[in-house]
Short mmCIF file of C-alpha atoms and ligand atoms in Angstrom, two decimals:
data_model
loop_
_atom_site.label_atom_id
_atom_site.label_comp_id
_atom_site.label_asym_id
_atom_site.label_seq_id
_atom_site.Cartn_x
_atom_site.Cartn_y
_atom_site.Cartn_z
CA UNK J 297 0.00 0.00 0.00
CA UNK J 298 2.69 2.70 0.79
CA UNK J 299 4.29 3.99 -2.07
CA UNK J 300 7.47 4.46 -2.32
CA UNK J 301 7.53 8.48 -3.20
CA UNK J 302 6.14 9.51 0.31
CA UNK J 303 7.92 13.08 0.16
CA UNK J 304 7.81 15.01 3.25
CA UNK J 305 5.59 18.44 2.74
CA UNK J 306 7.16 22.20 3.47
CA UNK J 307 5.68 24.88 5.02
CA UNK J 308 3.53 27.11 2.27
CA UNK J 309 3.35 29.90 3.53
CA UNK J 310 1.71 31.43 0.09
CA UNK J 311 -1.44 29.34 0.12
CA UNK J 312 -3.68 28.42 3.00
CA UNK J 313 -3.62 24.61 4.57
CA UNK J 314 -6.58 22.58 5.80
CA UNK J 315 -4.64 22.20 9.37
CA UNK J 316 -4.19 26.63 9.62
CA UNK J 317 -7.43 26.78 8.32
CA UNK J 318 -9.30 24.80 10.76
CA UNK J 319 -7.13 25.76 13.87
CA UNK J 320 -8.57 29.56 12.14
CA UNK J 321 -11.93 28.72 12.91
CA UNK J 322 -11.55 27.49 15.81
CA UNK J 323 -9.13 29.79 17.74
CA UNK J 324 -9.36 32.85 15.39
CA UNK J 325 -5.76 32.76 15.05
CA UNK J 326 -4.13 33.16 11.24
CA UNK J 327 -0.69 31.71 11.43
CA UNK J 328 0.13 32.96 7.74
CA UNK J 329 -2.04 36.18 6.50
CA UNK J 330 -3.04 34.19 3.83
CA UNK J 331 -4.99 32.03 6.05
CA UNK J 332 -6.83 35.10 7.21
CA UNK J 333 -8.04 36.61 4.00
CA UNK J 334 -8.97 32.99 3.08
CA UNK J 335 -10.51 32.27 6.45
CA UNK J 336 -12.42 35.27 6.40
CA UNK J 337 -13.74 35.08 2.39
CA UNK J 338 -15.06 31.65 4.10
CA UNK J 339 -16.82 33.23 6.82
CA UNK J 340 -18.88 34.82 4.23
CA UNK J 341 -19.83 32.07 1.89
CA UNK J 342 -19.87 29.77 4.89
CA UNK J 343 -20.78 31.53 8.56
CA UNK J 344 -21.22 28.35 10.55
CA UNK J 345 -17.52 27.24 9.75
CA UNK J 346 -16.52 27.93 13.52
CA UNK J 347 -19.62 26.42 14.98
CA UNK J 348 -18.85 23.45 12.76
CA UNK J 349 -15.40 23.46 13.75
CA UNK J 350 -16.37 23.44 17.06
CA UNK J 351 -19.06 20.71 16.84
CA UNK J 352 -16.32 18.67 15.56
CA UNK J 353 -13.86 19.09 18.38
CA UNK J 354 -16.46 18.60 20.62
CA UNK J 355 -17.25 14.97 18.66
CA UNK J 356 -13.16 14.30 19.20
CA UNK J 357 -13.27 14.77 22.91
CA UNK J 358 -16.46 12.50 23.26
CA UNK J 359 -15.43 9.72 21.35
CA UNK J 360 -11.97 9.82 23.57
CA UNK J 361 -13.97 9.49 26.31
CA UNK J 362 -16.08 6.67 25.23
CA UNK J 363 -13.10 4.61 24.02
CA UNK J 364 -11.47 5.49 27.76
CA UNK J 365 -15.15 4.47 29.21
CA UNK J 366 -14.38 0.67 27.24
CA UNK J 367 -10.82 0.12 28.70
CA UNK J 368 -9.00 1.66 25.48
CA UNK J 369 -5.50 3.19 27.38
CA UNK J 370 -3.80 3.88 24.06
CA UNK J 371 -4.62 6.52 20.63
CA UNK J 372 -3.35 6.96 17.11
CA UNK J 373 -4.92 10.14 16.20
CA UNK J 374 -4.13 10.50 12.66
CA UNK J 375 -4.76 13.90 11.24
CA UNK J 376 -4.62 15.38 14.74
CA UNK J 377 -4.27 19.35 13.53
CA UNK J 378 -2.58 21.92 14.96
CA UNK J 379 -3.24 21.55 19.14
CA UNK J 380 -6.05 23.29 20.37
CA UNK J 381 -7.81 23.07 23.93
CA UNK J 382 -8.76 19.11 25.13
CA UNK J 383 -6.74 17.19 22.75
CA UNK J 384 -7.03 13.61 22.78
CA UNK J 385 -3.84 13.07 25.59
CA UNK J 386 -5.18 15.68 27.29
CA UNK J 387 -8.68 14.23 27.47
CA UNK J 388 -7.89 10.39 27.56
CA UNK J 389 -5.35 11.22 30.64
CA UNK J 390 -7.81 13.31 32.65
CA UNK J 391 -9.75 10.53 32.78
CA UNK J 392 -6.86 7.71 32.65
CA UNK J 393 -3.14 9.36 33.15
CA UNK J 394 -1.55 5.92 31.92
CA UNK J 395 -3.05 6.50 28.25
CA UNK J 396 -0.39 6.83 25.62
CA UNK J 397 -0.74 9.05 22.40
CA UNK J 398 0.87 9.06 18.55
CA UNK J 399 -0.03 12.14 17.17
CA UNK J 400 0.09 11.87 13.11
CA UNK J 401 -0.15 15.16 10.82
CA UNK J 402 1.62 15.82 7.06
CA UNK J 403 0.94 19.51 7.88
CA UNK J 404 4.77 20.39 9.54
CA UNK J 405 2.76 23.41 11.55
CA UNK J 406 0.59 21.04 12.98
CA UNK J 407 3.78 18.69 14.00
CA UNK J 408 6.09 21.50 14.98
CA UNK J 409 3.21 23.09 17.31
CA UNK J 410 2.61 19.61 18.97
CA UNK J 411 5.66 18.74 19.35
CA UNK J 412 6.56 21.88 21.00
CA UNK J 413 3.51 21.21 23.01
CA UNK J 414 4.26 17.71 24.16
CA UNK J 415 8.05 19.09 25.43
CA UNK J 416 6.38 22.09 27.32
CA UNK J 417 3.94 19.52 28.91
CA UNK J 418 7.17 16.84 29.76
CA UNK J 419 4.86 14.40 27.76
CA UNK J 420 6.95 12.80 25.94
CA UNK J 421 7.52 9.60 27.52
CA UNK J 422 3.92 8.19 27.01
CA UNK J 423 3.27 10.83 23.76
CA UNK J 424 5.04 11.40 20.72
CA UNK J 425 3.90 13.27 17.13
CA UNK J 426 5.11 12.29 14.09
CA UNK J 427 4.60 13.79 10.54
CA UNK J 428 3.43 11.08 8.06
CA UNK J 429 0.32 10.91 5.64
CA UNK J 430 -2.55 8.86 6.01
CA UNK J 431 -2.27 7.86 2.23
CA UNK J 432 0.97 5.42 3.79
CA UNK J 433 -0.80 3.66 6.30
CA UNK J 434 2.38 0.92 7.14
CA UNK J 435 4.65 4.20 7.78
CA UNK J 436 2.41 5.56 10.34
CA UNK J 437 1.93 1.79 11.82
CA UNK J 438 5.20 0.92 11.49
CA UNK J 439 7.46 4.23 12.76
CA UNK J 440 9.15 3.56 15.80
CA UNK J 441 7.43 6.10 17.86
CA UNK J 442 4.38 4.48 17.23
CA UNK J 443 5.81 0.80 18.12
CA UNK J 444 7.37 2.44 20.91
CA UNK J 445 3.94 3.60 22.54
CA UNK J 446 1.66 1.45 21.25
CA UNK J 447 1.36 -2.45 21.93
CA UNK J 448 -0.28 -3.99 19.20
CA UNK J 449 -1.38 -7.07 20.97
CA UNK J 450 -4.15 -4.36 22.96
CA UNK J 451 -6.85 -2.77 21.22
CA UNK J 452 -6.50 0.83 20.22
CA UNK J 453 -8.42 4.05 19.89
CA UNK J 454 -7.79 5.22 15.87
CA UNK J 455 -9.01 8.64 15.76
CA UNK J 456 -9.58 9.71 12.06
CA UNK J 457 -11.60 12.73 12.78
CA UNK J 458 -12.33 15.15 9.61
CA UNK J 459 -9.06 14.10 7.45
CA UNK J 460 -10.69 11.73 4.63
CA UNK J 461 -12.27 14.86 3.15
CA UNK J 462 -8.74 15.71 2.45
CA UNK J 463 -7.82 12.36 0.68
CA UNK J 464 -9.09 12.43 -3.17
CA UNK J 465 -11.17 9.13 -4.64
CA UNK J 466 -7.83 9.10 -6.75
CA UNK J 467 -6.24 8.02 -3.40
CA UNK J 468 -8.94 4.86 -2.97
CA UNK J 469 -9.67 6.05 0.95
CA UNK J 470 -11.87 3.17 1.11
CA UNK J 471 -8.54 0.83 0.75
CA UNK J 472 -6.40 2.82 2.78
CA UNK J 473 -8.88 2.52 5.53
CA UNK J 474 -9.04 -1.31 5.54
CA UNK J 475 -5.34 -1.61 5.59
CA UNK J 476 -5.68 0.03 8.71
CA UNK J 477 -8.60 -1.47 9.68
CA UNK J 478 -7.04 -5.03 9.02
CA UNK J 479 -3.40 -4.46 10.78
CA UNK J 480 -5.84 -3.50 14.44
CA UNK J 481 -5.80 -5.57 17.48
CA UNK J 482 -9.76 -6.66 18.04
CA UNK J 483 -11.65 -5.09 20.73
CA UNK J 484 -9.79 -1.42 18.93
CA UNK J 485 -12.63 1.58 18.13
CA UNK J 486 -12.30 3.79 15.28
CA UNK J 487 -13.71 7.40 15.92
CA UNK J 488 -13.66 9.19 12.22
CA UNK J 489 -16.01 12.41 11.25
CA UNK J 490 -16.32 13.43 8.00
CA UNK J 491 -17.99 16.66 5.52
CA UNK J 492 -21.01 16.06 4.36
CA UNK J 493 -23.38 18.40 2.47
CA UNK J 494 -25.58 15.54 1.27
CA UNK J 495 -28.46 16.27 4.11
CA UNK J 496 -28.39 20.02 4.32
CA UNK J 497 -30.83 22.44 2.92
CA UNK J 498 -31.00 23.47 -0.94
CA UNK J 499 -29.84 26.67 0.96
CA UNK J 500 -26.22 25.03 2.27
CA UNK J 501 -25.41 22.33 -0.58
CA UNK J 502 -25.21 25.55 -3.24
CA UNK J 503 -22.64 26.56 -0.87
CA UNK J 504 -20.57 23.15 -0.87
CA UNK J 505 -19.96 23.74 -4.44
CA UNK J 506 -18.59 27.13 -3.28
CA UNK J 507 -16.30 26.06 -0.68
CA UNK J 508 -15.08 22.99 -2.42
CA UNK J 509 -13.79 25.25 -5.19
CA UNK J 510 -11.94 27.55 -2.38
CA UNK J 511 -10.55 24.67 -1.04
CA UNK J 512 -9.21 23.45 -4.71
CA UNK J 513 -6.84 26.74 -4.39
CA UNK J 514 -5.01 25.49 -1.16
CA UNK J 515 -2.63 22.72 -0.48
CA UNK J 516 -5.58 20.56 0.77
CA UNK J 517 -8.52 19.86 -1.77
CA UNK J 518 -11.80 18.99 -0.27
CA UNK J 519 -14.09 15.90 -1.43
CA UNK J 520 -17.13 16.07 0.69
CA UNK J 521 -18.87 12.68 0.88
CA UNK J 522 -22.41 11.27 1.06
CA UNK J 523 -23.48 9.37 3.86
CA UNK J 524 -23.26 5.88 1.89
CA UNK J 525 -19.42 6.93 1.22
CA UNK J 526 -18.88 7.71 4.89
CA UNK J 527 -20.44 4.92 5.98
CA UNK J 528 -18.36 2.73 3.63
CA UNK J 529 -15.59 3.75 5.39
CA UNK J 530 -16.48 1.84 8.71
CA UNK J 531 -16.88 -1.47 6.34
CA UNK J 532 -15.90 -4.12 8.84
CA UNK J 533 -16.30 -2.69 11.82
CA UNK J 534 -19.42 -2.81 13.74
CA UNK J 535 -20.86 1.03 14.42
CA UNK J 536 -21.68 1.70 18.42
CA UNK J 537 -24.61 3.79 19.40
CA UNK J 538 -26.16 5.96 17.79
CA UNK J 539 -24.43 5.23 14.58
CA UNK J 540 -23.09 7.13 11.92
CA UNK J 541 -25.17 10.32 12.98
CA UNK J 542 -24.11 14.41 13.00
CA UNK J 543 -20.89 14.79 15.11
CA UNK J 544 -22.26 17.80 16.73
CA UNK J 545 -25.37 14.96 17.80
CA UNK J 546 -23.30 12.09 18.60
CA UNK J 547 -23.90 10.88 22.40
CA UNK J 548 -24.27 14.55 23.62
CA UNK J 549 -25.62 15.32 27.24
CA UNK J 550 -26.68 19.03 25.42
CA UNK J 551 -29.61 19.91 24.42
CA UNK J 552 -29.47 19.57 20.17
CA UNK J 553 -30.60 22.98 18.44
CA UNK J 554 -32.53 21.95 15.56
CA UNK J 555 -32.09 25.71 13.52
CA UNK J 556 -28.08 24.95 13.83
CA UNK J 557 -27.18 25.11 10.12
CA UNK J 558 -23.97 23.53 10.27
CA UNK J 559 -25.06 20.28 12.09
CA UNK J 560 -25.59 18.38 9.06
CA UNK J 561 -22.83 18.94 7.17
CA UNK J 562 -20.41 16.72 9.52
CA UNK J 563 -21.13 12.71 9.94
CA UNK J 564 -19.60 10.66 12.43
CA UNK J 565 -19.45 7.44 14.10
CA UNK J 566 -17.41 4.94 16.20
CA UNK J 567 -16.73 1.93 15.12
CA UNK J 568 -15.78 -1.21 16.95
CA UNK J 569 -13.44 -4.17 15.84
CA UNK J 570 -14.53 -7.34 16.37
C1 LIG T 830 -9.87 19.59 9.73
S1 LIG T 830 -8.33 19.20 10.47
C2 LIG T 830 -8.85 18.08 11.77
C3 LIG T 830 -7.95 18.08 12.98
C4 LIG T 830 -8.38 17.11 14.09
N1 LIG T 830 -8.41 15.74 13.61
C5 LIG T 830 -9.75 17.46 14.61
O1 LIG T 830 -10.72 16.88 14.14
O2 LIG T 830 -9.87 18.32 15.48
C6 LIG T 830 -7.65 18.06 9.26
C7 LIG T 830 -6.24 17.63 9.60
O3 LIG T 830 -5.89 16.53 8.76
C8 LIG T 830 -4.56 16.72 8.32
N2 LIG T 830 -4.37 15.99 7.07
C9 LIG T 830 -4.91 16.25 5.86
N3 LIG T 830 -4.50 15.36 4.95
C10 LIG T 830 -3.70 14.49 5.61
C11 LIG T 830 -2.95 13.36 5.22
N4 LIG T 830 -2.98 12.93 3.95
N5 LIG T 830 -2.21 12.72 6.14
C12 LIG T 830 -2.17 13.16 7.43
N6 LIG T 830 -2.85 14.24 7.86
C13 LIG T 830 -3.60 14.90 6.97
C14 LIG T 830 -4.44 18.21 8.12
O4 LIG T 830 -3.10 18.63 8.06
C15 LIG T 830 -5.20 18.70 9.34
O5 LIG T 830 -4.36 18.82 10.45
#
């Protein structure tokens, strides 16, 4: 499955990133100014991108707490993004200080920022972050940071959270998935969100057009998904409750707002391996 071009990415600082982007809508913070003028040109076609943003976090930091709730003491969170507030070692070890963390990103921001994180925090013995692309599945299983904290004879939490959108049909996301699927222990969970405009109003799908050709301009093209395509992605593994539903719905205590535009355009689920 991996290739054997895997190049490393640089730093663009002349076009925006989906990792700057999102960590934009969530924190408000541009790291390049390009990332502001395209962050806020977003704003206007799309105004719920930081509620959505949000929504998703918020699905993160419950699944990590579900897959904590059924023993899991050890993540892969591929994709992980630049840190923000609760990420997943922050979460899992609130709740269970032994869990271990790999941290994977291509984006070097992303790695540089958690890696700087991870030393500030003295994490490092039970955490590491290493930059590799979910399109080389055995590099990311198979790096010694991840063999180092993460016994493969003991089910796992994956987290794939909001990254396929990123990977093209080209890239067959379907097959990368089962490699990974196929190389986890049983009894691992897979926690993975993913765009969706399929189930929005006339209103909102007009607009996925929109931001999928914004998206085209940066170093991360979008592919939003239907829910058949999402849900192909969990082939194999056997979906917890409530199934693949909208992350911002997804085994929340709070009360769901049914005018929230941006609800539907995010699908999740977490999947168990038998
Ligand atoms: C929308 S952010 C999601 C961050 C985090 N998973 C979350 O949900 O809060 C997407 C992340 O996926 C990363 N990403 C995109 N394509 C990737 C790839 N091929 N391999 C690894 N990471 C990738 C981006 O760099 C970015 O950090």
């Amino acid at each position: 499955m991996n290739a054997p071009d895997y190049n490393p990415r640089e730093i663009d600082a002349s076009r925006p990133s989906a990792a700057r982007m999102y960590h934009y809508y969530l924190s408000g913070e541009a790291v390049f100014e390009v990332d502001k003028i395209f962050g806020e040109h977003l704003f206007q076609v799309f105004p719920y991108a930081d509620v959505w943003a949000h929504h998703n976090r918020t699905f993160l930091r419950r699944a990590v707490k579900f897959m904590v709730a059924q023993g899991i003491r050890q993540f892969l969170d591929i994709g992980s993004g630049l840190p923000t507030v609760g990420n997943t070692h922050e979460v899992a070890r609130a709740e269970a200080p032994e869990s271990r963390v790999v941290y994977v990103d291509n984006d070097l921001e992303a790695v540089h920022r958690a890696d700087e994180l991870l030393r500030a925090q003295r994490a490092m013995d039970d955490t590491a972050v290493i930059e590799a692309d979910l399109r080389h599945p055995d590099l990311i299983l198979d790096h010694p940071d991840t063999r180092r904290l993460i016994d493969f004879d003991r089910p796992l939490g994956l987290l794939i959270i909001s990254v396929w959108p990123f990977i093209p049909d080209a890239d067959r996301p379907r097959e990368l998935m089962a490699r990974l699927r196929d190389r986890l222990p049983s009894g691992s969970y897979v926690a993975m969100s993913h765009a969706s405009m399929s189930e929005v109003g006339d209103e909102l799908k007009e607009l996925a057009t929109e931001i999928s050709a914004m998206y085209a301009e940066t170093s991360d093209p979008l592919t939003m998904r239907d829910r058949d395509d999402v849900a192909a992605l969990f082939d194999g593994l056997r979906l917890v409750e409530p199934g693949l539903a909208y992350a911002s719905d997804w085994r929340t205590d709070e009360p769901v707002d049914p005018d929230d535009q941006s609800r539907a355009g995010n699908l999740a689920a977490v999947g168990y391996k038998p």
